[in-house]
Short mmCIF file of C-alpha atoms and ligand atoms in Angstrom, two decimals:
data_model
loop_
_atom_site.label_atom_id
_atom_site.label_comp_id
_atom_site.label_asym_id
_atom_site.label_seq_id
_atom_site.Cartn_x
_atom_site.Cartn_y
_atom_site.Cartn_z
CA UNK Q 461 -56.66 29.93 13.89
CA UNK Q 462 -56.58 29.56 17.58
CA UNK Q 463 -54.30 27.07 19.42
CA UNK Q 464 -55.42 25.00 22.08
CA UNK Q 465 -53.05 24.25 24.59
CA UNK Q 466 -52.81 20.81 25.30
CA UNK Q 467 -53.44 19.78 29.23
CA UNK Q 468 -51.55 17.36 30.64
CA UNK Q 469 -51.91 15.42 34.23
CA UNK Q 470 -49.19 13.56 35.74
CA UNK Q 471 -50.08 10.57 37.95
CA UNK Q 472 -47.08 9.81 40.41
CA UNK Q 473 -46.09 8.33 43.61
CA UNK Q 474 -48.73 5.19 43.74
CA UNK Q 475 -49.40 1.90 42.32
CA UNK Q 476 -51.26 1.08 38.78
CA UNK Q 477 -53.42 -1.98 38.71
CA UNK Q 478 -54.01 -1.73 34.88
CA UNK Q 479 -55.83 -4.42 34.07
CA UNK Q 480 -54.34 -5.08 31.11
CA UNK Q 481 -55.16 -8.92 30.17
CA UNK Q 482 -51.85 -11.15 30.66
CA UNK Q 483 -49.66 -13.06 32.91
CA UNK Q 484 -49.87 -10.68 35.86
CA UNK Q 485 -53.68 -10.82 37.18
CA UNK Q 486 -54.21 -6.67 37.77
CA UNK Q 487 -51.48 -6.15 35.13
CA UNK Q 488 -50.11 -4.54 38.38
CA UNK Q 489 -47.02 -1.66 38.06
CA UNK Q 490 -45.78 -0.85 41.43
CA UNK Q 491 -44.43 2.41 41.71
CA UNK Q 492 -46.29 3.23 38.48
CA UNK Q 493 -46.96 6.55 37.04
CA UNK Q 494 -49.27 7.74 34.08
CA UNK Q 495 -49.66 10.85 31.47
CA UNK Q 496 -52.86 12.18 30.22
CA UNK Q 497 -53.19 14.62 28.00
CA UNK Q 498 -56.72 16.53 27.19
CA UNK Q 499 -58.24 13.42 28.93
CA UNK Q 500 -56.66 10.74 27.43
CA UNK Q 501 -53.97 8.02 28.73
CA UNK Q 502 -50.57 9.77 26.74
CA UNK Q 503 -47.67 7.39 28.42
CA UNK Q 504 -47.79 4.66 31.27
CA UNK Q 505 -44.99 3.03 32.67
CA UNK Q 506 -42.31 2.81 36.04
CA UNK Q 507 -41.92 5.95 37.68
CA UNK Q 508 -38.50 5.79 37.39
CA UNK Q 509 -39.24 6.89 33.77
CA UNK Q 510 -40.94 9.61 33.53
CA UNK Q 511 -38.42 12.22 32.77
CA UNK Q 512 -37.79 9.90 29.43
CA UNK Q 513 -41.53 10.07 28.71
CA UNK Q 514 -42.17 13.85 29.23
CA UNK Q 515 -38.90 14.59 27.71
CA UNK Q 516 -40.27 11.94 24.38
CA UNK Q 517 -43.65 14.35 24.61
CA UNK Q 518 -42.10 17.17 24.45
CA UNK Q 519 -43.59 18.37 27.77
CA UNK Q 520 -41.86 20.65 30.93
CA UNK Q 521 -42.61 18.15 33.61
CA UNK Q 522 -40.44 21.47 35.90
CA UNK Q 523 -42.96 23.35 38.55
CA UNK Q 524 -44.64 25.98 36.91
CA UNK Q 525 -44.19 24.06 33.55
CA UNK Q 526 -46.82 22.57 31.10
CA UNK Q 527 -47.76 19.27 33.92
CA UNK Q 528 -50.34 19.32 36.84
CA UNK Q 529 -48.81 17.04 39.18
CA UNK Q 530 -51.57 14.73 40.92
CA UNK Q 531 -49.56 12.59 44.19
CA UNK Q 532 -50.80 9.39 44.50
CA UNK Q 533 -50.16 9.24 48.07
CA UNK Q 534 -49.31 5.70 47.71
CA UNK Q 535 -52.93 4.81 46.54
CA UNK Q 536 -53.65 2.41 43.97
CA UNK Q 537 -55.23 3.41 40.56
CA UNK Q 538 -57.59 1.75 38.96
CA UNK Q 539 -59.56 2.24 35.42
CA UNK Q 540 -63.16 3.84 36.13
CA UNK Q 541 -65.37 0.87 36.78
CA UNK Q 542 -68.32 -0.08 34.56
CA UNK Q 543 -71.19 -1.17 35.06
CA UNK Q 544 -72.83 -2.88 32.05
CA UNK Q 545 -75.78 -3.81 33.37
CA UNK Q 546 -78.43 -2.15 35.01
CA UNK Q 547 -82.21 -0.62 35.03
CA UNK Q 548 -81.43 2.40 36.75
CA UNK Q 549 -84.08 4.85 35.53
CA UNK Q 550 -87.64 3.80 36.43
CA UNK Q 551 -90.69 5.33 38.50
CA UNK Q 552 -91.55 4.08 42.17
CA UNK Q 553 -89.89 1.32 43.91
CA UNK Q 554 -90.98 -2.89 44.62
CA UNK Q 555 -90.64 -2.13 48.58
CA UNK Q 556 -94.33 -4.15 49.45
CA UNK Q 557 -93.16 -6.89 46.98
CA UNK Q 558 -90.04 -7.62 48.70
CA UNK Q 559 -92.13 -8.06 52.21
CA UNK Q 560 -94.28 -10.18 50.22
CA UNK Q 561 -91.39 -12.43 49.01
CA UNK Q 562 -89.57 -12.63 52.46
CA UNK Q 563 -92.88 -13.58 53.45
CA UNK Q 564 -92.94 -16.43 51.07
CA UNK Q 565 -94.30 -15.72 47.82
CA UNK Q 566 -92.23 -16.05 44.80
CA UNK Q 567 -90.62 -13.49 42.27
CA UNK Q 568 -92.39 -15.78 39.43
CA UNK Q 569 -95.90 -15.54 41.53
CA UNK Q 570 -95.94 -11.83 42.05
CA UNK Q 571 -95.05 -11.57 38.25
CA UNK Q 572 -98.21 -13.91 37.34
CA UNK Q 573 -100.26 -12.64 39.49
CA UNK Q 574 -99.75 -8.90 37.55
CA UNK Q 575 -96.76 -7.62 39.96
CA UNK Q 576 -93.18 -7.86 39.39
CA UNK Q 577 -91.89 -5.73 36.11
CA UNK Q 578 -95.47 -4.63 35.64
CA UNK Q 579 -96.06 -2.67 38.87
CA UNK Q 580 -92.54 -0.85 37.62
CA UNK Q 581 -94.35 -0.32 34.14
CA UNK Q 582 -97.26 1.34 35.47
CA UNK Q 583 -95.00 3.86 37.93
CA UNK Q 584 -93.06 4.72 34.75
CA UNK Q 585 -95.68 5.67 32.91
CA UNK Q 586 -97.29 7.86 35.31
CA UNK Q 587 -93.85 9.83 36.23
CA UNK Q 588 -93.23 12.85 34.71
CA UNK Q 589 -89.71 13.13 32.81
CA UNK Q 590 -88.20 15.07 35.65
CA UNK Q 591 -89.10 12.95 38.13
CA UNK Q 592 -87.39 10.01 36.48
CA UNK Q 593 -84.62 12.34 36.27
CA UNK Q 594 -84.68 12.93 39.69
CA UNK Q 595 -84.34 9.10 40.81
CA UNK Q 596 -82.17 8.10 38.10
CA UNK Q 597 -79.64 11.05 39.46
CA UNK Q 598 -79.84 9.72 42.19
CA UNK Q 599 -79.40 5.73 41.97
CA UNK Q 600 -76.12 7.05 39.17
CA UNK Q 601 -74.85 9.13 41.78
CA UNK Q 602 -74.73 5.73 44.22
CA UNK Q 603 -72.59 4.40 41.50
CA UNK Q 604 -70.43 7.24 40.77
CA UNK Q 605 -69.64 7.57 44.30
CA UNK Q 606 -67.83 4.08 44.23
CA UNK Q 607 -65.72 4.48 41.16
CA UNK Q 608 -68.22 3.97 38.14
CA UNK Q 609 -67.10 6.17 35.39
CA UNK Q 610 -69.27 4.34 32.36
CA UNK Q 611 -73.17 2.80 32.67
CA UNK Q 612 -75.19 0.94 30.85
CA UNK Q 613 -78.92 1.95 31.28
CA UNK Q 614 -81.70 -0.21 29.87
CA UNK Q 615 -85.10 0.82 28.83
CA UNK Q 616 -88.56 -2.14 30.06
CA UNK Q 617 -90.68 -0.58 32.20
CA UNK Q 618 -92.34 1.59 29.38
CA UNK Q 619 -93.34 -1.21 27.05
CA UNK Q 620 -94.76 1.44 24.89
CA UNK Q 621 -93.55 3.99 22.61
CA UNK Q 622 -93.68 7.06 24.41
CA UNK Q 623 -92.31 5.39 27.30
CA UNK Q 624 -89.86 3.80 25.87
CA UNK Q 625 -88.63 6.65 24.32
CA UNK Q 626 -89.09 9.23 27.46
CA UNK Q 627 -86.91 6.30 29.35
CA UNK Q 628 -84.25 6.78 26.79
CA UNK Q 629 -84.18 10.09 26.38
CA UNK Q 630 -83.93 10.28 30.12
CA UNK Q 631 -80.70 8.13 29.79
CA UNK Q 632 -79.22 9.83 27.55
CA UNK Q 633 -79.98 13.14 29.56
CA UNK Q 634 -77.71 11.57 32.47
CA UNK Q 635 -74.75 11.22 30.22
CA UNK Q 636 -75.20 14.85 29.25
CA UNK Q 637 -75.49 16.23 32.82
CA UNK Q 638 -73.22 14.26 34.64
CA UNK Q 639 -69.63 13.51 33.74
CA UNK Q 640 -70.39 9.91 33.75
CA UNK Q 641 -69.96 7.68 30.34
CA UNK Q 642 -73.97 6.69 29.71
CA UNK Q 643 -75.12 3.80 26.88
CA UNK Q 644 -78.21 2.81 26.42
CA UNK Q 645 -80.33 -0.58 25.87
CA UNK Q 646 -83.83 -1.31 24.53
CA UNK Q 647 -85.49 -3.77 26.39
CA UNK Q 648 -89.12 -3.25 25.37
CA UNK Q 649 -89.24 -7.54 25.31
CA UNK Q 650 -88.89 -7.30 28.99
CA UNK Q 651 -92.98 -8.19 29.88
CA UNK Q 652 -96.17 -8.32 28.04
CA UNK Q 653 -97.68 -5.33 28.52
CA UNK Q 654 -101.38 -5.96 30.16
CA UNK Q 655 -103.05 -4.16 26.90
CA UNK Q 656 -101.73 -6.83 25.01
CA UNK Q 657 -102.70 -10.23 26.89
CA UNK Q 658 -104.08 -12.85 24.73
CA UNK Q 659 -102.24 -10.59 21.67
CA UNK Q 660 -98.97 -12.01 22.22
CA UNK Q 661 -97.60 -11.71 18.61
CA UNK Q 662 -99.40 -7.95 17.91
CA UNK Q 663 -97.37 -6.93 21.33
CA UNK Q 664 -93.75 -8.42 19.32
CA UNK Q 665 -94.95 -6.93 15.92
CA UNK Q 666 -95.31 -3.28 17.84
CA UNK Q 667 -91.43 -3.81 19.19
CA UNK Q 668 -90.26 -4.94 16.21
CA UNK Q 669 -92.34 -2.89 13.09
CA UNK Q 670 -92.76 0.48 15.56
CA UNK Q 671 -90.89 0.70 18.71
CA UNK Q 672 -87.33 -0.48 17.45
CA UNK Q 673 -87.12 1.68 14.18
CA UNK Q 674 -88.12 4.63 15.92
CA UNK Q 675 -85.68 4.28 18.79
CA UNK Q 676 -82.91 3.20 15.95
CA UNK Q 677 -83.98 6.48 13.68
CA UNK Q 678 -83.97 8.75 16.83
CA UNK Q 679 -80.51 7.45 17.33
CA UNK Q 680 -82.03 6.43 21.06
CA UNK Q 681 -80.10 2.90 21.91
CA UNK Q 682 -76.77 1.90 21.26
CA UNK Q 683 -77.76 -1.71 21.86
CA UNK Q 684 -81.45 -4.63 21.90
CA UNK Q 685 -81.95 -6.62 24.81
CA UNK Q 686 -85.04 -9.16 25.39
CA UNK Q 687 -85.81 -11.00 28.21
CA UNK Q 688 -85.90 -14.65 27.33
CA UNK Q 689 -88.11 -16.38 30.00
CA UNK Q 690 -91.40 -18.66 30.99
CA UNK Q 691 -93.13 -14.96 32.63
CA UNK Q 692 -91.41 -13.46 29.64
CA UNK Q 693 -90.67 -14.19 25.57
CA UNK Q 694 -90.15 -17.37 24.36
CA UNK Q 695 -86.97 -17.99 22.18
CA UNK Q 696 -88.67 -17.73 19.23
CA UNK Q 697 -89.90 -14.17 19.91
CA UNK Q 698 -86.76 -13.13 21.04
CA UNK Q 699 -85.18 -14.31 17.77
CA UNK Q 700 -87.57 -11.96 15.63
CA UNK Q 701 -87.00 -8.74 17.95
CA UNK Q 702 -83.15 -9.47 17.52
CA UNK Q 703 -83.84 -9.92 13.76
CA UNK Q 704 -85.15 -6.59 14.06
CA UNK Q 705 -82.47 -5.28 15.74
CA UNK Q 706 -80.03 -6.69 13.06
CA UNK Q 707 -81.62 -4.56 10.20
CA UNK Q 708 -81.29 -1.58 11.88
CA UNK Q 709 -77.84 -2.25 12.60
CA UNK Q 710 -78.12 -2.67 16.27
CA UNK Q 711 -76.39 -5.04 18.18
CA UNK Q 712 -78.15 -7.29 20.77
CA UNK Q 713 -77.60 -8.83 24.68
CA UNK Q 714 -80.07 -11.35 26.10
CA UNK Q 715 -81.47 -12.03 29.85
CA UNK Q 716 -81.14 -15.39 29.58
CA UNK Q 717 -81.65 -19.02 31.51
CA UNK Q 718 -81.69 -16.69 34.76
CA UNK Q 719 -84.87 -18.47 36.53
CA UNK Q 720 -85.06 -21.84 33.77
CA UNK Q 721 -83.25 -22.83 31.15
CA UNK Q 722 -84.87 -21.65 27.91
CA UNK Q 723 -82.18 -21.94 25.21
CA UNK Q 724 -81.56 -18.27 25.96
CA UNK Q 725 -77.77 -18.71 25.77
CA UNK Q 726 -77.64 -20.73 22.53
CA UNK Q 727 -79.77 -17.87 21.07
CA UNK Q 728 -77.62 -15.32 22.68
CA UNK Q 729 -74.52 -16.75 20.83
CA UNK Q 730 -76.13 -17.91 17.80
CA UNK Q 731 -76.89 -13.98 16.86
CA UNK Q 732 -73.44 -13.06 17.93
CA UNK Q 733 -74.77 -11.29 21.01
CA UNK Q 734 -72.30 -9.24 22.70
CA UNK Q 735 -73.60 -10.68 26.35
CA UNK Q 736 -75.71 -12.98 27.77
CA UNK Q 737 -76.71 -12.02 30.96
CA UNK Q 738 -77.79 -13.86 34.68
CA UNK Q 739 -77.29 -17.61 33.43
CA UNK Q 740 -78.09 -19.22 36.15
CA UNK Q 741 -79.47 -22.45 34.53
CA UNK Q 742 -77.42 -21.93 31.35
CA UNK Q 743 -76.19 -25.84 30.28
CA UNK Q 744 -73.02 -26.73 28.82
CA UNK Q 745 -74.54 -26.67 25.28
CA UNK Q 746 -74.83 -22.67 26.07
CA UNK Q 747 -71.64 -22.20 27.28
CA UNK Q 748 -70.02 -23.74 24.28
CA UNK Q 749 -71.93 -22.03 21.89
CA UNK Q 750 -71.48 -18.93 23.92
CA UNK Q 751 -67.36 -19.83 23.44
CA UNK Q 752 -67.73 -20.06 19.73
CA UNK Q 753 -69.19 -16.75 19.56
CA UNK Q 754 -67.07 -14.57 21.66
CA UNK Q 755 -69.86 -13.52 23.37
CA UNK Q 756 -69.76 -12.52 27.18
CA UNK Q 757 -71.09 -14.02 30.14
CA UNK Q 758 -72.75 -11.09 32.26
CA UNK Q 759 -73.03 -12.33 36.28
CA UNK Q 760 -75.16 -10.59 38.28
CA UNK Q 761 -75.02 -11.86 41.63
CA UNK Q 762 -77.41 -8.73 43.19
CA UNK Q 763 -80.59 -10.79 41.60
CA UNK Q 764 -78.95 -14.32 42.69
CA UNK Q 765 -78.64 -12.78 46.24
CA UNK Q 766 -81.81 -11.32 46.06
CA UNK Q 767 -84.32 -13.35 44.74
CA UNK Q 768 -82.83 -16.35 47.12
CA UNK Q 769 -81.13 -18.27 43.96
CA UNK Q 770 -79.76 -21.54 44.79
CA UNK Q 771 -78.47 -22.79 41.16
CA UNK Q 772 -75.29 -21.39 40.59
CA UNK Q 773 -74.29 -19.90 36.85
CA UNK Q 774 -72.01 -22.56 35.24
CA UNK Q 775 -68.43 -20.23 36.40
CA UNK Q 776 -66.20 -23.09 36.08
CA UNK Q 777 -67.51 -23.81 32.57
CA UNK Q 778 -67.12 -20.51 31.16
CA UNK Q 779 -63.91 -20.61 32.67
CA UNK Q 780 -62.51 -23.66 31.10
CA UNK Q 781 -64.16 -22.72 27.46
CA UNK Q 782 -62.90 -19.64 27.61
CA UNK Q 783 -65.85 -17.34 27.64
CA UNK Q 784 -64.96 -14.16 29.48
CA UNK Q 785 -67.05 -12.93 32.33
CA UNK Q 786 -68.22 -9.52 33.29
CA UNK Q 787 -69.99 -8.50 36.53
CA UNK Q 788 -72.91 -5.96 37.02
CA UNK Q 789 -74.82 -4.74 39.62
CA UNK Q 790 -77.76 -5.20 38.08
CA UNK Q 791 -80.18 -2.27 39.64
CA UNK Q 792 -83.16 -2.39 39.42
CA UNK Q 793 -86.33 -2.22 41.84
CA UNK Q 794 -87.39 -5.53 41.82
CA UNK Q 795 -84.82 -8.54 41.83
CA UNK Q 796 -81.39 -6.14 42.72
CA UNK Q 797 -81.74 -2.97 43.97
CA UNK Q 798 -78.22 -3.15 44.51
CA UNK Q 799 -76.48 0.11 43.89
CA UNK Q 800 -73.27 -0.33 45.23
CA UNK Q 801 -70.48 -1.76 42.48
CA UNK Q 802 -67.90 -2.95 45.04
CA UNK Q 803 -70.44 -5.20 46.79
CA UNK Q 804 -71.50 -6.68 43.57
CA UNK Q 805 -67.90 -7.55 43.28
CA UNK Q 806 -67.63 -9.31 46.85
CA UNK Q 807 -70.79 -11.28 46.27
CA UNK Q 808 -69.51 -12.06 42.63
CA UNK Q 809 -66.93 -13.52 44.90
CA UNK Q 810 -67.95 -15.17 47.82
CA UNK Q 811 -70.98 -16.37 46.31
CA UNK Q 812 -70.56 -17.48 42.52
CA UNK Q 813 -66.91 -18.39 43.36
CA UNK Q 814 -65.16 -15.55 41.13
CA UNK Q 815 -61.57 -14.64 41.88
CA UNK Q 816 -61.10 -11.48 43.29
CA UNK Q 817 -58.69 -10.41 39.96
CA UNK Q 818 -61.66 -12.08 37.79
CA UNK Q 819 -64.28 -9.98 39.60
CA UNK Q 820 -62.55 -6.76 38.92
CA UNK Q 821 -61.57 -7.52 34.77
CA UNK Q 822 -65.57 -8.18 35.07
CA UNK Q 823 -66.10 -4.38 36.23
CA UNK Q 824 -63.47 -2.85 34.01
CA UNK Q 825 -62.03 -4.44 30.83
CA UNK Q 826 -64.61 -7.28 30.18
CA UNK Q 827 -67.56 -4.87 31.11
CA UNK Q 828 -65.91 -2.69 28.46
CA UNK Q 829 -66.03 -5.36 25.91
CA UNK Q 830 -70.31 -6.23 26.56
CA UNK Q 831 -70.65 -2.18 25.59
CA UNK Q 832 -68.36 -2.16 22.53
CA UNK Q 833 -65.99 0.20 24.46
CA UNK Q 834 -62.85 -2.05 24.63
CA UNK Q 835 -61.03 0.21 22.55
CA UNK Q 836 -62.19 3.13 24.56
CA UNK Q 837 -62.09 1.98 28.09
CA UNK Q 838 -61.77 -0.49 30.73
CA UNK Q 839 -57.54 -0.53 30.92
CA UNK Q 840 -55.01 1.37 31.71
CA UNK Q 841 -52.94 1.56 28.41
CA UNK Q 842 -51.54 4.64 26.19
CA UNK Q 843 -54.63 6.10 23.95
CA UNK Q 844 -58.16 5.08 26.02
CA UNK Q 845 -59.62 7.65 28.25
CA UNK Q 846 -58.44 8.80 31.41
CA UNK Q 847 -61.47 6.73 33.05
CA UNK Q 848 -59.51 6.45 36.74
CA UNK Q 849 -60.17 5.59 40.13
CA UNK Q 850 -57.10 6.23 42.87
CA UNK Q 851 -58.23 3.69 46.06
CA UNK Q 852 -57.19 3.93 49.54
CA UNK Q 853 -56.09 0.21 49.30
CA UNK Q 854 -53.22 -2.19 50.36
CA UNK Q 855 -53.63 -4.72 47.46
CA UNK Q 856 -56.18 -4.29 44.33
CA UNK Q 857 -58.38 -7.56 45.67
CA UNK Q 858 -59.27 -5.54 48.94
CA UNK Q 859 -61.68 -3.86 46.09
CA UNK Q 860 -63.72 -7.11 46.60
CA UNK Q 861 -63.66 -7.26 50.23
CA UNK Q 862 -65.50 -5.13 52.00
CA UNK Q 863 -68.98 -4.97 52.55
CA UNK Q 864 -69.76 -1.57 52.85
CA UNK Q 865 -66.97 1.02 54.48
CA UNK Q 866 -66.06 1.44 50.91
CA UNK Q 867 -62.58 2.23 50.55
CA UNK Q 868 -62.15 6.14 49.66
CA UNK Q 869 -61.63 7.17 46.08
CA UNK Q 870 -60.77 9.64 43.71
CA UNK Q 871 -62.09 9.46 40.42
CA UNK Q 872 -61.55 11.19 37.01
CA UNK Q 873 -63.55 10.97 34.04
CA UNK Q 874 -61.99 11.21 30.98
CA UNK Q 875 -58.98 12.97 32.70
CA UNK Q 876 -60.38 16.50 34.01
CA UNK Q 877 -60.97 15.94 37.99
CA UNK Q 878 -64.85 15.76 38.65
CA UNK Q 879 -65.32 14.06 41.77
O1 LIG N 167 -82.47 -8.23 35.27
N1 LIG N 167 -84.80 -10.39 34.57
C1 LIG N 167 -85.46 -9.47 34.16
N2 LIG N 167 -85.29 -8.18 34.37
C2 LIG N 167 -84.69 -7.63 35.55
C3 LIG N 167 -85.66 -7.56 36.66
C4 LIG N 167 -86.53 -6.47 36.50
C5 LIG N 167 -87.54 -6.33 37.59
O2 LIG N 167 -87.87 -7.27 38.35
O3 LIG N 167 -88.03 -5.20 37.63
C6 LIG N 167 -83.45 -8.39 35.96
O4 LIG N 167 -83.44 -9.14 36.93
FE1 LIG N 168 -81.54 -7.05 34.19
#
């Protein structure tokens, strides 16, 4: 039998923002310090006690012991961010769209008129597997280079089964390449596909009798998303894809009341969605039911930005009942090709009236929770990963200042140092 030595990192001389839900907003320990041991978080506490804890582990914290010593330099750490919403892998790009909206037409008339999501569907199909690759690598590697240690990736601009799946597959190729955290989403209810106008019902049959068991079978999503919309699926239909979902032991998100308000978040909640996403027009009716259900409020101020939204998503009501709130870029080609996390945070900010502490629990712990990771990631406590960012930063809320000139960071996935 062969014995593997254990590894162990030791974290010293900064400042933890943990993020560790309770009376302090960051869950902040100044002059913090941190074990990890074969990539996971082993001890956390003051640095005043870390001889205790290595002495407790039975570790030799002396030089040339059983410890790698990583200095803080005074830097503040972090957990890895996440972002738990986004559309990431996709052929072409919505460039002529966009000068036709800041020209004046609408996201809604492009859509109608055949553009929108559907001009995304036809560039997926027609890209090879490695050139989706090729993108995706490179939108993930935007992330990754501001903190991002975990991903959500959705599937939609296949809306058939080979596409579908090659999106998937492509998804689950980046979590295998790169040191990133990767889970996946169906969203094959995210348009009608144009083979299937006027055959409305034969299009939600396919997703629920074809596309969804062979994505569940193959193992292919970890979660069902539908887009619940006037240019999309009506409530109804999205209630039979998530009953689909629900037999195969999938469980389900929802774009919802992001450009109307369509019941979205009362359907979200009333299949005990993990997240409802965008919410714009969501009422108080939503909210509640959204309360009741534990299920999360995803904000994703890139699309509010970019598509010009005036109506705000109901922040002070999900505050009040309760319903915890995550924040997501949101990329994608045609309403947020946003691919940097820490401006997603400032806009999540300045422009839907988050708190700068609120903001971040959306990237980290609360983002952890929409994925089913919250016992995995998202905080800084003994036993999750060693997801970790170390920030060039005065105070963990000058994460949600800048506008660009993101602050320098460190990252480590899982514990081993891959930046
Ligand atoms: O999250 N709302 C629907 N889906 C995406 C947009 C996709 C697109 O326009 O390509 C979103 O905003
Ligand atoms: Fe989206």
């Amino acid at each position: 039998m062969t014995r593997v030595t254990p590894t162990h990192t030791l974290f010293r001389n900064g400042h933890l923002a943990t993020m560790v839900a309770g009376a302090d907003p960051y869950g902040e320990i100044r002059h913090g310090a941190l074990l990890a041991t074969d990539g996971r978080i082993a001890w956390v506490g003051a640095d005043s006690g870390v001889a205790t804890a290595l002495a407790e582990a039975g570790v030799d914290g002396k030089r040339g012991g059983d410890v790698v010593e990583v200095d803080l330099r005074g830097r503040w750490l972090t957990p890895g961010l996440i972002d738990c919403h986004t559309h990431l892998v996709h052929g072409g790009d919505r460039v002529g769209e966009w000068e036709a909206r800041i020209g004046g037409a609408s996201y809604e008339e492009i859509a109608r008129a055949g553009g929108g999501i559907l001009s995304t569907v036809r560039a997926t199909r027609a890209a090879a597997a490695e050139e989706l690759f090729g993108s995706a690598v490179r939108r993930l590697s935007s992330l990754m280079r501001e903190g991002v240690t975990t991903v959500e990736v959705k599937s939609g601009y296949g809306l058939d089964l080979e596409t579908e799946v090659r999106m998937l597959t492509t998804a689950r190729k980046l979590g295998t390449e790169l040191p990133v955290r990767v889970r996946t989403t169906l969203l094959a209810a995210h348009a009608l596909p144009p083979e299937f106008v006027d055959r409305r019902g034969e299009y939600v049959s396919l997703v629920t009798d074809v596309i969804l068991p062979a994505v569940a079978d193959g193992g292919l999503a970890d979660a069902v998303d539908a887009f619940c919309e006037g240019i999309a699926f009506s409530a109804e239909e999205c209630a039979a894809v998530f009953d689909a979902a629900r037999r195969h032991g999938l469980p389900v998100r929802l774009h919802a009341d992001q450009l109307s308000d369509s019941g979205g978040a009362e359907l979200a909640a009333r299949f005990g969605a993990l997240s409802a996403d965008h919410l714009e027009y969501t009422g108080r009716a939503g909210v509640e039911a959204m309360a009741r259900a534990g299920t999360v409020a995803v904000l994703l101020p890139g699309a509010f930005y970019f598509l010009g939204e005036t109506r705000m998503p109901p922040v002070d009501e999900f505050r009040s009942a309760g319903v915890a709130m995550a924040v997501a870029t949101d990329l994608n080609p045609g309403s947020s090709p946003l691919a940097s996390p820490l401006l997603a945070l400032n806009m999540a900010c300045v422009l839907l009236g988050l708190r700068p502490e609120e903001a971040l629990a959306g990237m980290t712990r609360n983002a952890a929770g929409v994925l089913g990771l919250g016992a995995e990631t998202g905080t800084i406590e003994r036993g999750k990963a060693a997801d970790l960012c170390a920030w060039e930063i005065d105070r963990p809320a000058e994460l949600c200042y800048w506008m660009g000139g993101t602050p320098s960071v460190e990252v480590w996935y899982g514990g081993g140092r891959r930046d």
